[in-house]
XYZ file of C-alpha atoms in Angstrom:
188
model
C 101.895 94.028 110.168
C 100.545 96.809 112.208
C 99.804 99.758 110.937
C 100.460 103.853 112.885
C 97.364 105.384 114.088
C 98.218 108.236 111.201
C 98.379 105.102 108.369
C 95.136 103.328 110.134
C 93.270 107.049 110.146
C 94.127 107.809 106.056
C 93.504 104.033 105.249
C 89.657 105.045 106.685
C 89.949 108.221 105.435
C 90.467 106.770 101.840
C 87.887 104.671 101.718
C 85.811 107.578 103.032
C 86.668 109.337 100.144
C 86.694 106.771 97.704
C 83.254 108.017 96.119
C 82.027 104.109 97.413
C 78.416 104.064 99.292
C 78.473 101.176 101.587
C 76.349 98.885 103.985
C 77.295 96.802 106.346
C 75.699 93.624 108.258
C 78.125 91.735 110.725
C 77.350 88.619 113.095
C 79.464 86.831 115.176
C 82.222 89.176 115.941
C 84.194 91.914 114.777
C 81.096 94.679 115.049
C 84.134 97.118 116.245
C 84.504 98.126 113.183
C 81.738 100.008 112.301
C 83.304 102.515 115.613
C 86.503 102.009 113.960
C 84.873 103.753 110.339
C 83.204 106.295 112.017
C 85.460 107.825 114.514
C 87.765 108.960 111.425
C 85.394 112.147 110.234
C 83.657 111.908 106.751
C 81.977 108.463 107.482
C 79.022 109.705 105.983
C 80.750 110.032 102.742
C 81.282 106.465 102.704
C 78.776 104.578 105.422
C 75.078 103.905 104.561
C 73.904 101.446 107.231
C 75.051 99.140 109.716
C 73.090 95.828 110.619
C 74.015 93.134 113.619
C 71.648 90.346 112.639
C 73.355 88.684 115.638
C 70.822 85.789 116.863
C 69.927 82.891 114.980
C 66.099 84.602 113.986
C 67.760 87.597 112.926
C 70.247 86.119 110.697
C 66.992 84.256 109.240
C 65.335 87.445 108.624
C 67.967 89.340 107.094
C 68.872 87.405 104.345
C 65.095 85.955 104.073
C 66.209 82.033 104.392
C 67.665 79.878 107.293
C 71.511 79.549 106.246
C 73.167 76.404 106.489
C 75.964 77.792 108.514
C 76.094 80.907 110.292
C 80.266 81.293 110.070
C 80.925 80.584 106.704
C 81.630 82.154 103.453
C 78.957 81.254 101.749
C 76.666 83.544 104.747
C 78.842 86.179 104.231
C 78.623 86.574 100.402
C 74.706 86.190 100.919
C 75.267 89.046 103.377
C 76.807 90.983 101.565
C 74.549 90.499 98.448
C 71.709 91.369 100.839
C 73.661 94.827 101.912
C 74.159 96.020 98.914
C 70.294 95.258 97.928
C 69.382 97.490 100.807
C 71.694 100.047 100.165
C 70.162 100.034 96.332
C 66.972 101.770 97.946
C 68.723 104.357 100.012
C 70.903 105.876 97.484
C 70.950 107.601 93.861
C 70.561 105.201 90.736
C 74.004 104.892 89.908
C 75.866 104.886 93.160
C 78.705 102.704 93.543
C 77.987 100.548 96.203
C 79.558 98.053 98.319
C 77.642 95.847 100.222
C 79.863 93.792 102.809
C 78.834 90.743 105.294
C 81.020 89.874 107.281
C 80.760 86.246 109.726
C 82.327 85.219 112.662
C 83.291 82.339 114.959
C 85.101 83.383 117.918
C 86.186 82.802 121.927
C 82.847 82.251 123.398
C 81.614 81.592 127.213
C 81.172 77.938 126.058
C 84.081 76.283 125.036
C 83.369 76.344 121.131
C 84.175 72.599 119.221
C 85.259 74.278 115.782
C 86.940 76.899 114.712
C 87.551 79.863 115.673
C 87.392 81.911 112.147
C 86.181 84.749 109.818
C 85.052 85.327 106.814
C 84.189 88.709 104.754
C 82.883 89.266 101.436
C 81.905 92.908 99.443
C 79.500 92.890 96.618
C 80.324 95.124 94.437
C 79.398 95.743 90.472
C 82.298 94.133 89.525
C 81.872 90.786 91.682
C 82.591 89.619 94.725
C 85.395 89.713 96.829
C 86.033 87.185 100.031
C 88.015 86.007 102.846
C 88.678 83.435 105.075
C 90.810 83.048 108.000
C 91.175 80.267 110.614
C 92.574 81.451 114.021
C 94.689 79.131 116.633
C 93.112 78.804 119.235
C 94.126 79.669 122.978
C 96.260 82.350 120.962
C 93.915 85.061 121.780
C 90.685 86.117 124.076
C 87.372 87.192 123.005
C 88.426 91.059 123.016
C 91.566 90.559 121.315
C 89.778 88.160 118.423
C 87.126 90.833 118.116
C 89.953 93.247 117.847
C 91.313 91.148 114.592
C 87.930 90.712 112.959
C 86.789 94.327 113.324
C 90.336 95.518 111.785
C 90.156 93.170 109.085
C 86.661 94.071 108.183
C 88.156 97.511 107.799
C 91.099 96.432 105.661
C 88.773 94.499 103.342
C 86.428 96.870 103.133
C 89.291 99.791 102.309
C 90.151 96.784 99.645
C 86.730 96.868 98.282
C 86.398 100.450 97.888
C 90.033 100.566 95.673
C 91.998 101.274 98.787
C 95.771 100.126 98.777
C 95.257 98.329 101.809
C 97.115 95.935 103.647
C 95.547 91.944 103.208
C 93.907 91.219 106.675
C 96.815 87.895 106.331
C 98.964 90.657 107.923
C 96.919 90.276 111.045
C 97.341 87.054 111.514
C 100.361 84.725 112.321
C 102.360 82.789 109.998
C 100.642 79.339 111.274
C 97.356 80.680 110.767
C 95.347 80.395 108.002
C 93.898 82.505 105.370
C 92.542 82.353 101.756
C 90.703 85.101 99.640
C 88.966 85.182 96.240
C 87.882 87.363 93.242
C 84.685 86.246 91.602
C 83.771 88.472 88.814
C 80.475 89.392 88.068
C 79.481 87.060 85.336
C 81.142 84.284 87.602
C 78.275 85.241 90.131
């Protein structure tokens, strides 16, 4: 599913206006979407910070430990859980925040033995919300599997913020996969 420029510009616009603060820290791929949130006016309604802990070290020193796997949800939701911690110090007591990490394994210039996949998570005060997608590979080059990642950030994101937004699924095709979750707060 692809949404008009007009849908894609109120989808950002919402989420602009959703009375959300967010943060943002992406590695791997899909940093287009931080352009893609701000070149829709009133992203300072809605946008905080944006970090690209992009090598190994800073990865390491964002979240303050070495994780396991860069690409994988579990990074992500610690991303995310770090956001949202920063974003705690930069706003009113009381602002609801979003804090969002978002990972990424994607075309490289070395031919890449796993994967090619995403995964996003928000922290929010009501829990945390993730996803997962694995890409076929050959099916797209690096720009167009950047493309994908940054516009699913935005979708889940949009999601986050109480957005009716399409699933980032609708991005991919019907042999690809995908799988989200809802983890409540007490299930944190």
């Amino acid at each position: 599913m692809t949404l008009s420029d007009t849908a894609w510009t109120q989808l950002i616009s919402g989420a602009h206006t959703s009375g959300r603060k967010a943060a943002l820290a992406i590695t791997g791929g899909g940093t287009g979407a931080v352009g893609e949130l701000l070149r829709v006016p009133g992203g300072s309604q809605l946008l905080i910070e944006a970090q690209v802990p992009y090598s190994e070290q800073a990865l390491e020193n964002f979240l303050g430990f070495a994780p396991a796997q860069a690409s994988s949800a579990d990074t992500a939701i610690a991303m995310a859980h770090k956001a949202r911690s920063r974003a705690a110090g930069m706003v009113a007591e009381g602002a609801n925040l979003v804090g969002l990490g978002a990972t990424a394994a994607l075309v490289s210039d070395r031919p890449r033995r796993g994967e090619h996949r995403f995964h996003i998570a928000c922290a929010r005060a009501e829990g945390v919300i993730h996803c997962t997608a694995v890409l076929a590979k050959g099916r797209r080059d690096r720009a167009e599997e950047e493309a994908l990642v940054a516009r699913a950030i935005v979708l889940w994101l949009a999601k986050a913020c109480g957005v009716d937004a399409p699933s980032p699924r609708s991005l991919l095709g019907p042999d690809e996969q995908f799988a989200e979750m809802d983890i409540a707060t007490a299930d944190t």
